[in-house]
Amino acid sequence: MTGVERIRSAIANRQGDTTAAFMPYFPSGFPSRPESVAMMRSMADAGADLFEIGFPFSDPLADGPTIQAATHRALLNGMKTRDCLDIAKELRDAGITQPFCAMSYYNPIFNYGPDRFIEDAVRAGFDGFIIPDLPPDEGQEMEEACREAGLALVYLLAPSSSRERIELVTSRSTGFVYLVSVLGTTGARASLPDYLTDLVAQVRADTDTPVCVGFGVSNGVQAAQVASIADGAIVGSALVKAADGPDGADAVKSLARELARGAHGH
Amino acid sequence: MVDQIDAIFQADDYGVHYPDSRGRFGPYGGKYVPETLIPALEELEDIHATAMQDEDFRTELNSLLETYVGRPTPLTHARRLTEHFGGPEIYLKREDLAHTGAHKINNALGQALMVKRILGKNRVVAETGAGQHGVATATACALLDMECVVYMGSVDMARQAPNVFRMRLLGADVREVSSGSQTLKDAINEAIRDWVTNVPDTHYLLGSALGPHPFPVMVRNLQSVIGREARRQMLDPSTGPGQLPDVVVACVGGGSNAIGMFYPFVMDPGVRLVGVEAGGRGIDSHEHAARFADPKMGRLGVLHGTRSYVLQDEDGQIALTHSISAGLDYASVGPEHALLRDRERAEYFYCTDEQALAGFELLCRQEGIIPALESAHAVGWLPELMSDVSSDDVVLVSLSGRGDKDLDTVMAELSPGH
């Protein structure tokens, strides 16, 4: 199977009227390198269907304060691009089989060399990429290289996206479409916006590619709400916040369980 | 003279039209932004095109530039500076005499008017380093009755305190940014985050010729009034030497005063264009902001929506920069400068903190002009130019701003009784 197929199949396994895939984002190297590995392993046990493994960047302009602080700490911990790739390898070696997407801003990839990055990512066990500052307008090169390697390049949509942008992104995004639920940066929010159901429906009408919702999803109830309208629920900041406390490992595990139950409909 | 923006689409290009429809200057530029912002950028492209063709808009902007900003700014023959070097005749384009004390007002007023009149948005966010762009934006917003939020790094707020107070007097909400290096790049990050969150009613008034398309071309067009005026004043014997300059010198941070000055001269092949970057404590110290001068750290990269030269570490993390001048203390450079350099149409050198301070003092003593530390980099580089030019030559220097805001910094550097 290619990376795209592995992602599609992991999401398809959970597809249903009230169910969806639970897709945690977690920054590699936070709170420390070994802890990030341990926490992702515990989320795999708790029912995660796909991982978005975060690569730190000095200028994360799409991120809110929680993820900014976490990735900054990862950088202080000395995390390099190579270390993030190694973490995926470590998880694979530990028997984690869920698909992995690398979530990185473009400059570290550009600097590493997109072709070499894709090659090393394949070797480490990655299945796709999410690059928040690489819209399809600038993604041609990366897209072709991903296609050759069978990896997914996931593009994003937002509440501000026009009809034309929805058509463009759904026709070019592979693996799934990442629908940003709100205007703004990443971060937990008290409630999901009212327009979300219509927005998801509008995007889904255009494509067979699964539509997964992120930004602002932070508890089991919200995960269940997302599951009843979309194909995947992406959670980042809430897990990062949980990981930051004194009993971080336990808090992450129990939140991951709650989120998985919400998304999986039980 | 009411011809301030008339020539914008006439001083065209250098061989091919730049930027192209994707916002590219050759391999540089583009639109590397989160999807959420794409519609706002597309809208901005439209209103930029509309505004420049719109008679009413042009008349209003021209009139404000003339009666409010005080344009055209003078061209000053720097006789004692010329004498000091014993070389070429030196002329200064006096952007320091524009309202608010720097060239930044040309862009701030143009964008604010565009957004208010054509787009109907009433909230503006901006970043500022030296505070000059923040002051210019706060001024434009006061004049046009718009809400104004300015993001500024903690380090910059400390070293440019008078400008923080000025912005607040003008009614702006100045917000301190204490993430990252707490300077200009972090202020830009925060302004972009605000924009992403409030995009339906908010315009991001970017202050330099960088960022995602269409900012580099829009800011260049609004700032090219500097070069158009200067070119006319040079050619006219009643205001200048009656000839084109042989060399044009401007400091380059993001690069807006430089591109505004260079652009109208690009099609004059006899005019050497020289940009001066901030050399900080020297290139080997790695504490500088000279993107073109440091082959190890200054490499092609993507920062704040545009592809250009970026100071970064071996892992692609953006480097911390240093310059005595807050306005030049930035890790990347406008994409059009990268193209001008590739095409050998412009050359780029650097001036260290020490040389800039020497230039600062020199201009104070020789001409009675206190320059901004940014502009002092252009003056501070002149000694290096002298071996390259003859006394028949004419040199035009862009004096992008005045130095009142820098007095604290300079006082700390220069010993008393100096």
XYZ file of C-alpha atoms in Angstrom:
684
model
C 0.000 0.000 0.000
C 1.105 3.559 -0.635
C 1.039 6.217 2.060
C -2.068 7.739 0.491
C -3.803 4.357 0.595
C -2.827 3.737 4.203
C -4.257 7.121 5.211
C -7.447 6.599 3.207
C -7.936 3.146 4.680
C -7.357 4.291 8.298
C -10.005 6.982 7.822
C -12.381 4.645 5.948
C -12.245 2.178 8.843
C -13.977 4.737 11.037
C -16.306 6.293 8.498
C -19.967 6.291 9.479
C -22.921 8.587 10.153
C -21.806 9.280 13.700
C -18.222 8.046 13.630
C -14.927 9.412 12.392
C -11.209 8.920 12.728
C -9.450 10.365 15.769
C -6.347 12.140 14.558
C -4.069 13.567 17.255
C -1.378 16.145 16.536
C 1.620 16.017 18.821
C 4.896 17.955 18.682
C 7.991 15.796 18.567
C 10.433 16.624 21.327
C 7.829 17.952 23.755
C 7.865 17.968 26.766
C 11.077 16.055 26.057
C 12.094 13.725 23.282
C 11.469 10.437 25.149
C 8.215 11.744 26.649
C 6.858 12.696 23.226
C 7.511 9.145 22.025
C 5.904 7.639 25.116
C 2.853 9.894 24.847
C 2.282 9.054 21.204
C 2.547 5.367 22.038
C -0.073 5.763 24.753
C -2.358 7.624 22.325
C -1.986 4.746 19.885
C -3.209 2.397 22.611
C -6.051 4.779 23.448
C -7.465 4.536 19.919
C -5.705 7.095 17.710
C -6.265 6.338 14.026
C -3.613 8.573 12.493
C -0.812 10.756 13.883
C 0.200 14.222 12.881
C 3.754 14.458 14.108
C 4.792 18.081 14.610
C 8.166 19.419 13.465
C 9.172 22.540 15.402
C 9.777 25.880 13.655
C 11.082 29.150 15.029
C 8.243 31.198 13.496
C 5.002 29.187 13.678
C 2.619 31.849 12.398
C -0.446 29.601 12.105
C -0.186 28.442 15.715
C -1.751 29.826 18.867
C 0.086 30.235 22.189
C -0.160 26.575 23.336
C 1.554 25.015 20.326
C 3.930 27.966 19.956
C 5.182 27.346 23.487
C 5.421 23.578 23.005
C 7.361 23.712 19.721
C 9.590 26.427 21.136
C 10.428 24.077 23.982
C 11.131 21.296 21.480
C 13.638 23.592 19.776
C 15.254 24.381 23.128
C 15.450 20.611 23.648
C 17.629 20.563 20.552
C 15.162 18.929 18.166
C 16.355 19.003 14.558
C 14.496 17.886 11.446
C 16.546 14.679 11.548
C 15.400 13.981 15.142
C 11.745 14.332 14.174
C 12.237 11.817 11.376
C 13.969 9.487 13.838
C 11.043 9.713 16.247
C 8.733 8.318 13.572
C 11.193 5.490 13.014
C 11.308 4.814 16.727
C 7.498 4.595 16.867
C 7.446 2.235 13.886
C 10.099 0.062 15.537
C 7.908 -0.048 18.641
C 5.132 -1.558 16.537
C 2.923 1.504 15.959
C 1.122 0.912 12.653
C -1.167 3.943 12.341
C -0.404 6.283 9.425
C 1.910 9.232 10.140
C 1.690 12.704 8.641
C 4.586 15.093 9.173
C 3.282 18.505 10.120
C 5.898 21.121 9.327
C 6.191 24.666 8.102
C 7.781 24.888 4.694
C 11.171 26.455 5.418
C 12.702 23.523 7.315
C 11.607 21.196 4.470
C 12.851 23.587 1.793
C 16.141 23.886 3.638
C 16.492 20.096 4.027
C 15.741 19.735 0.315
C 12.203 18.576 -0.571
C 13.338 15.475 -2.467
C 15.746 14.341 0.214
C 13.144 15.130 2.876
C 10.537 12.954 1.177
C 13.021 10.143 0.719
C 14.047 10.216 4.392
C 10.423 10.584 5.497
C 9.456 7.453 3.584
C 12.338 5.604 5.179
C 11.249 6.782 8.637
C 7.713 5.522 8.075
C 5.776 8.646 7.141
C 2.723 8.461 4.887
C 2.089 12.107 4.131
C 2.648 15.787 4.874
C 0.661 18.739 6.127
C 2.381 22.073 5.463
C 0.267 24.970 6.735
C 2.122 27.680 4.797
C 2.211 25.815 1.495
C -1.080 26.403 -0.357
C -1.626 24.575 -3.686
C -0.483 27.740 -5.490
C 3.064 27.061 -4.259
C 2.881 23.296 -3.794
C 3.440 22.002 -7.318
C 6.988 20.773 -6.771
C 6.265 19.102 -3.460
C 3.099 17.604 -4.912
C 4.879 15.932 -7.818
C 7.556 14.504 -5.578
C 4.897 13.177 -3.191
C 2.947 11.609 -6.041
C 6.022 9.696 -7.171
C 6.636 8.446 -3.634
C 2.967 7.578 -3.094
C 2.772 9.984 -0.165
C -0.107 12.300 0.637
C 0.173 16.074 0.486
C -2.730 17.379 2.512
C -3.969 20.878 1.709
C -6.132 22.990 3.959
C -9.418 24.851 3.619
C -10.856 27.533 5.889
C -14.184 29.244 6.584
C -12.935 32.096 4.375
C -12.393 29.818 1.365
C -14.303 30.748 -1.785
C -16.069 28.298 -4.092
C -13.031 28.391 -6.408
C -10.620 27.641 -3.582
C -12.758 24.729 -2.381
C -12.703 23.283 -5.892
C -8.964 23.815 -6.228
C -8.028 22.342 -2.855
C -10.351 19.328 -3.051
C -9.023 18.486 -6.509
C -5.383 18.684 -5.426
C -5.330 17.465 -1.808
C -4.412 13.800 -1.341
C -5.098 11.567 1.670
C -7.682 13.931 3.103
C -8.684 17.595 3.136
C -7.846 19.447 6.347
C -10.716 21.779 7.116
C -9.767 24.529 9.543
C -12.950 25.091 11.539
C -12.396 28.721 12.520
C -10.660 31.887 11.400
C -7.571 32.074 13.519
C -4.668 30.097 14.856
C -4.561 26.649 16.471
C -5.949 26.406 19.990
C -8.694 24.912 22.113
C -12.083 26.663 21.972
C -15.138 26.435 24.201
C -17.491 25.459 21.400
C -17.525 24.641 17.721
C -18.922 27.299 15.382
C -22.555 27.048 14.244
C -21.656 27.255 10.565
C -19.465 24.138 10.749
C -22.123 21.652 9.580
C -22.853 23.679 6.453
C -19.186 24.297 5.793
C -18.326 20.596 5.959
C -21.300 19.723 3.753
C -20.196 22.298 1.211
C -16.694 20.833 1.017
C -17.871 17.219 0.989
C -20.266 17.899 -1.855
C -17.232 18.538 -3.997
C -15.084 15.515 -3.376
C -14.661 11.863 -2.479
C -11.539 12.712 -0.516
C -12.250 12.498 3.222
C -12.768 15.802 5.029
C -11.213 16.096 8.471
C -11.821 18.978 10.849
C -9.232 20.617 13.060
C -8.584 23.798 15.123
C -10.619 24.153 18.295
C -11.614 20.511 18.879
C -10.701 19.792 22.494
C -13.008 17.267 24.218
C -15.047 14.128 23.677
C -18.311 15.966 23.094
C -16.783 18.133 20.378
C -15.095 15.084 18.827
C -18.515 13.404 18.663
C -20.016 16.532 17.084
C -17.298 16.520 14.440
C -17.770 12.781 13.914
C -21.421 13.323 13.043
C -20.528 15.671 10.162
C -16.974 14.864 9.000
C -14.551 11.978 8.431
C -11.934 12.839 10.996
C -11.458 14.890 14.156
C -8.024 16.496 14.534
C -6.944 17.489 18.051
C -3.705 19.270 18.932
C -3.635 22.050 21.516
C -5.838 20.247 24.055
C -3.455 17.263 24.085
C -0.435 19.531 24.332
C -2.014 21.316 27.282
C -2.733 17.980 28.963
C 0.854 16.869 28.419
C 2.201 19.978 30.098
C 0.831 19.273 33.588
C 2.509 17.368 36.453
C 0.774 14.094 35.502
C 1.158 14.761 31.800
C 1.405 11.156 30.681
C -1.790 10.127 32.474
C -3.656 13.245 31.417
C -2.759 12.682 27.760
C -3.819 9.064 27.912
C -7.185 9.786 29.517
C -7.946 12.731 27.185
C -6.986 10.577 24.190
C -9.415 7.884 25.403
C -12.192 10.441 25.780
C -11.521 11.871 22.309
C -11.367 8.424 20.713
C -14.676 7.436 22.335
C -16.261 10.660 21.105
C -14.988 10.223 17.570
C -15.699 6.501 17.399
C -19.285 6.907 18.598
C -19.288 5.115 21.931
C 3.370 69.085 -8.382
C 0.486 66.671 -8.391
C 2.114 63.811 -10.251
C 3.066 61.690 -7.285
C 1.554 58.409 -8.315
C 0.813 58.995 -11.979
C 3.827 57.170 -13.278
C 3.363 54.011 -11.244
C 2.480 51.819 -14.179
C 4.817 53.623 -16.542
C 8.160 53.097 -14.836
C 7.593 49.579 -15.863
C 10.082 46.789 -15.654
C 13.477 45.547 -16.583
C 12.928 43.460 -19.664
C 10.036 41.319 -18.484
C 7.104 42.246 -16.299
C 7.752 41.620 -12.627
C 6.171 40.308 -10.609
C 4.390 37.718 -12.769
C 0.758 36.789 -12.193
C 1.750 34.444 -9.354
C 3.566 37.226 -7.584
C 7.006 35.950 -8.516
C 10.110 38.020 -9.122
C 11.967 35.318 -11.027
C 12.565 32.583 -8.443
C 11.620 34.882 -5.538
C 8.356 36.048 -3.993
C 5.108 34.067 -4.132
C 2.389 33.474 -1.590
C 3.428 31.051 1.148
C 0.562 31.624 3.552
C -2.123 29.629 5.360
C -5.166 29.011 3.171
C -7.281 31.253 5.429
C -5.436 34.310 4.094
C -5.597 33.490 0.381
C -8.960 35.231 -0.196
C -7.702 38.388 1.529
C -4.593 38.429 -0.659
C -6.668 37.925 -3.799
C -8.915 40.777 -2.727
C -5.877 42.959 -2.118
C -4.561 42.240 -5.606
C -7.890 43.406 -7.000
C -8.124 46.607 -4.999
C -4.494 47.463 -5.698
C -5.171 47.230 -9.426
C -8.470 49.097 -9.099
C -7.032 51.861 -6.932
C -4.142 52.609 -9.240
C -6.544 53.113 -12.171
C -9.167 54.984 -10.173
C -9.095 58.727 -10.897
C -10.792 59.725 -7.627
C -8.491 57.594 -5.522
C -5.394 58.938 -7.235
C -6.548 62.505 -6.847
C -7.223 62.009 -3.162
C -3.896 60.288 -2.498
C -1.963 62.890 -4.505
C -3.623 65.650 -2.603
C -2.825 64.042 0.770
C 0.776 63.438 -0.238
C 1.105 67.099 -1.188
C -0.883 68.865 1.529
C -0.470 66.455 4.451
C 2.785 64.553 3.974
C 4.583 67.559 2.512
C 5.672 66.046 -0.775
C 7.679 66.474 -2.807
C 10.403 66.172 -0.196
C 13.468 68.298 -1.003
C 16.670 67.238 -2.655
C 19.564 68.685 -0.658
C 23.021 69.291 -2.112
C 25.271 68.103 0.737
C 28.086 70.595 0.100
C 30.055 70.091 3.319
C 29.787 66.313 3.101
C 31.019 66.539 -0.480
C 33.921 68.711 0.698
C 34.664 66.304 3.543
C 35.197 63.408 1.168
C 36.811 65.604 -1.504
C 35.152 63.428 -4.079
C 31.853 63.286 -5.961
C 28.970 65.685 -5.470
C 26.579 64.204 -2.904
C 22.838 64.815 -2.895
C 20.377 63.721 -0.211
C 16.752 62.795 -0.854
C 15.098 64.127 2.281
C 12.480 61.566 3.322
C 13.316 62.606 6.891
C 11.323 65.751 6.152
C 8.147 63.868 5.267
C 5.391 64.036 7.903
C 6.134 61.590 10.754
C 9.827 61.742 9.900
C 10.368 58.868 7.500
C 9.392 57.423 4.130
C 7.035 54.935 5.814
C 4.105 57.362 5.574
C 4.004 57.037 1.744
C 3.027 53.388 2.024
C 0.924 53.612 5.182
C -1.272 56.377 3.841
C -1.624 54.747 0.428
C -2.666 51.362 1.817
C -4.964 52.813 4.470
C -6.747 54.967 1.911
C -7.081 52.036 -0.483
C -8.568 49.805 2.155
C -10.897 52.444 3.542
C -12.197 53.803 0.230
C -12.334 50.681 -1.912
C -12.597 47.760 0.485
C -14.531 49.450 3.282
C -12.515 47.720 6.038
C -12.075 49.868 9.113
C -9.573 47.969 11.270
C -5.857 47.911 10.572
C -3.085 45.841 12.141
C 0.586 46.538 11.581
C 4.000 45.398 12.743
C 6.784 47.749 13.580
C 10.500 47.454 14.282
C 11.946 50.945 14.653
C 8.473 52.275 15.266
C 8.506 54.441 12.144
C 6.027 52.254 10.284
C 3.894 51.994 13.415
C 3.831 55.764 13.790
C 3.038 56.207 10.104
C 0.207 53.675 10.306
C -1.195 55.199 13.501
C -1.068 58.604 11.794
C -2.880 57.391 8.678
C -5.507 55.702 10.856
C -6.060 58.848 12.940
C -6.444 60.882 9.765
C -8.859 58.423 8.158
C -10.697 57.491 11.364
C -9.701 53.824 11.417
C -9.003 51.464 14.314
C -5.276 50.713 14.618
C -3.416 47.907 16.397
C 0.386 47.852 16.234
C 2.467 44.815 17.232
C 5.975 45.517 18.447
C 8.646 43.285 19.996
C 9.585 43.950 23.649
C 13.218 44.587 22.709
C 12.193 47.170 20.122
C 9.719 48.813 22.508
C 12.573 49.370 24.950
C 14.975 50.823 22.394
C 12.393 52.971 20.585
C 10.356 54.192 23.541
C 9.554 57.659 22.104
C 7.860 56.047 19.122
C 5.740 53.818 21.382
C 4.470 56.936 23.120
C 3.884 58.650 19.786
C 1.759 55.761 18.524
C -0.321 55.795 21.687
C -0.820 59.560 21.430
C -2.123 58.959 17.914
C -4.709 56.550 19.255
C -3.096 53.241 18.340
C -3.305 50.148 20.529
C 0.359 49.115 20.816
C 0.695 45.453 21.772
C 3.916 44.056 23.128
C 5.241 40.856 21.554
C 7.411 38.862 23.930
C 7.734 35.645 21.915
C 10.852 34.555 20.015
C 13.520 37.208 19.549
C 11.039 39.937 20.578
C 11.889 42.014 17.508
C 10.456 42.738 14.073
C 10.037 39.149 12.854
C 8.040 38.208 15.937
C 5.900 41.331 15.565
C 5.138 40.215 11.994
C 4.189 36.716 13.225
C 1.782 38.246 15.712
C 0.290 40.692 13.186
C -0.329 37.781 10.807
C -1.999 35.783 13.607
C -4.294 38.725 14.308
C -5.043 39.052 10.598
C -5.886 35.340 10.262
C -8.299 35.683 13.165
C -9.995 38.920 12.105
C -9.614 38.817 8.346
C -13.209 39.765 7.370
C -12.950 43.280 8.811
C -9.185 43.739 9.183
C -6.420 44.783 6.836
C -2.800 43.919 7.503
C -0.859 47.047 6.680
C 2.554 45.535 6.034
C 5.301 48.132 6.196
C 7.965 46.872 3.849
C 8.372 45.434 0.358
C 8.196 41.859 1.607
C 5.596 39.313 2.687
C 3.226 37.455 0.370
C 2.114 38.802 -3.006
C 0.793 41.472 -3.578
C 2.595 43.261 -0.726
C 6.041 43.513 -2.353
C 4.668 45.085 -5.536
C 2.066 47.225 -3.763
C 4.571 48.678 -1.295
C 7.105 49.232 -4.071
C 4.534 51.102 -6.143
C 3.512 53.311 -3.237
C 7.146 54.007 -2.284
C 8.388 54.633 -5.814
C 7.243 58.225 -5.362
C 10.662 58.666 -3.673
C 12.623 57.688 -6.756
C 10.320 59.445 -9.207
C 10.652 62.732 -7.393
C 14.380 62.305 -6.889
C 14.942 61.497 -10.561
C 13.026 64.591 -11.652
C 14.790 66.784 -9.085
C 18.200 65.502 -10.186
C 17.468 66.174 -13.851
C 16.067 69.656 -13.251
C 18.918 72.210 -12.959
C 16.769 74.384 -10.694
C 16.466 71.636 -8.063
C 19.536 69.479 -8.671
C 22.658 68.959 -10.739
C 20.771 68.740 -14.037
C 21.857 65.179 -14.655
C 21.111 61.636 -13.511
C 23.146 60.384 -10.568
C 26.019 57.990 -11.241
C 25.338 56.113 -8.027
C 22.203 55.788 -5.877
C 22.680 54.535 -2.309
C 19.964 53.369 0.107
C 19.852 51.249 3.251
C 18.058 47.888 3.004
C 16.158 46.226 5.830
C 13.018 44.740 4.308
C 13.909 47.100 1.514
C 11.025 49.532 1.004
C 12.905 52.838 0.878
C 15.544 51.231 -1.326
C 13.114 49.678 -3.808
C 11.076 52.905 -3.853
C 14.237 54.839 -4.669
C 15.710 52.284 -7.118
C 12.653 51.386 -9.156
C 12.355 54.585 -11.232
C 16.104 54.357 -12.010
C 16.101 50.695 -13.014
C 15.722 51.548 -16.704
C 18.632 54.042 -16.592
C 21.544 51.722 -17.330
C 24.201 54.308 -16.380
C 22.930 54.587 -12.813
C 24.585 52.264 -10.295
C 22.135 51.114 -7.625
C 23.626 50.219 -4.240
C 21.769 48.744 -1.269
C 23.429 48.775 2.158
C 22.487 46.060 4.641
C 23.070 46.065 8.388
C 26.453 44.511 9.138
C 25.844 44.614 12.909
C 28.951 43.506 14.785
C 30.523 42.146 11.601
C 29.714 39.198 9.353
C 32.001 36.759 11.198
C 30.287 37.560 14.485
C 27.017 36.165 13.049
C 25.367 39.098 14.826
C 24.117 41.061 11.861
C 21.250 41.351 9.402
C 23.233 41.125 6.149
C 21.299 38.500 4.211
C 23.357 38.842 1.050
C 26.758 39.067 2.720
C 26.841 35.884 4.780
C 26.992 32.842 2.491
C 26.748 30.455 5.429
C 23.577 31.765 7.068
C 22.026 33.827 4.277
C 20.394 31.264 2.015
C 17.302 30.942 -0.122
C 14.329 30.259 2.126
C 10.714 31.079 2.920
C 9.754 33.500 5.676
C 6.528 35.429 6.209
C 4.945 34.353 2.975
C 7.745 35.072 0.560
C 10.698 33.229 -0.922
C 13.917 35.199 -0.699
C 17.274 35.234 1.043
C 16.820 34.362 4.705
C 19.302 34.243 7.571
C 18.838 30.772 9.039
C 20.705 28.025 10.810
C 21.736 24.721 9.235
C 18.353 23.231 10.154
C 16.216 25.928 8.509
C 15.306 27.709 11.739
C 15.239 31.474 11.323
C 18.347 33.086 12.810
C 18.358 35.785 15.439
C 19.639 38.944 13.848
C 21.331 42.007 15.271
C 21.581 45.602 14.185
C 21.974 48.804 16.131
C 19.071 49.990 14.007
C 15.743 48.328 14.774
C 14.436 49.035 11.271
C 17.141 46.933 9.604
C 17.080 44.127 12.161
C 15.255 41.515 10.068
C 16.191 38.041 8.824
C 14.869 38.322 5.274
C 14.862 40.840 2.433
C 12.234 41.857 -0.112
C 12.104 39.457 -3.098
C 12.619 42.143 -5.727
C 16.008 43.002 -4.238
C 17.033 39.356 -4.596
C 16.103 39.524 -8.279
C 17.848 42.872 -8.884
C 20.952 41.348 -7.332
C 20.791 38.166 -9.452
C 20.462 40.306 -12.567
C 23.373 42.437 -11.449
C 21.151 45.487 -11.745
C 21.760 46.403 -8.108
C 24.695 45.693 -5.807
C 24.488 45.063 -2.083
C 27.078 45.856 0.551
C 26.909 46.164 4.299
C 27.771 48.713 6.957
C 28.540 47.698 10.550
C 27.043 49.289 13.672
C 30.300 51.150 14.164
C 30.395 52.503 10.623
C 26.743 53.513 10.891
C 27.441 55.469 14.079
C 30.323 57.195 12.315
C 27.963 58.047 9.456
C 25.423 59.311 11.958
C 27.919 61.687 13.568
C 29.327 62.788 10.253
C 25.958 63.869 8.908
C 25.137 65.685 12.147
C 28.394 67.654 12.066
C 28.763 68.265 8.345
C 25.195 68.953 7.339
C 23.241 69.688 10.504
C 20.996 66.704 9.835
C 20.349 64.016 12.455
C 19.613 60.885 10.418
C 17.751 57.769 11.503
C 20.189 54.969 12.363
C 18.760 53.077 9.389
C 19.650 55.905 6.988
C 22.997 56.325 8.759
C 23.958 52.964 7.233
C 23.776 54.504 3.750
C 25.909 57.461 4.901
C 28.283 55.225 6.869
C 28.998 53.191 3.760
C 30.024 56.221 1.650
C 33.741 56.065 2.630
C 33.876 52.645 0.956
C 32.398 54.108 -2.205
C 35.002 56.850 -2.476
C 37.790 54.733 -3.949
C 35.399 53.680 -6.706
C 34.204 57.071 -7.954
C 35.717 60.227 -9.421
C 35.100 63.809 -8.384
C 33.028 64.345 -11.546
C 30.519 61.785 -10.352
C 27.217 62.525 -8.679
C 25.938 60.392 -5.803
C 22.347 60.341 -4.575
C 21.714 59.065 -1.039
C 18.281 58.111 0.247
C 17.913 59.708 3.649
C 14.971 57.559 4.623
C 14.240 59.026 8.058
C 15.236 61.359 10.849
C 17.055 60.304 13.995
C 15.096 61.746 16.898
C 13.809 58.287 17.789
C 17.392 56.983 18.058
C 18.845 59.521 20.471
C 18.766 57.132 23.443
C 20.571 54.408 21.526
C 23.158 56.820 20.195
C 23.679 58.443 23.602
C 24.421 55.026 25.075
C 26.961 54.307 22.334
C 28.807 57.602 22.044
C 30.762 58.733 25.057
C 29.780 62.089 26.596
C 31.736 65.115 25.426
C 32.481 63.224 22.247
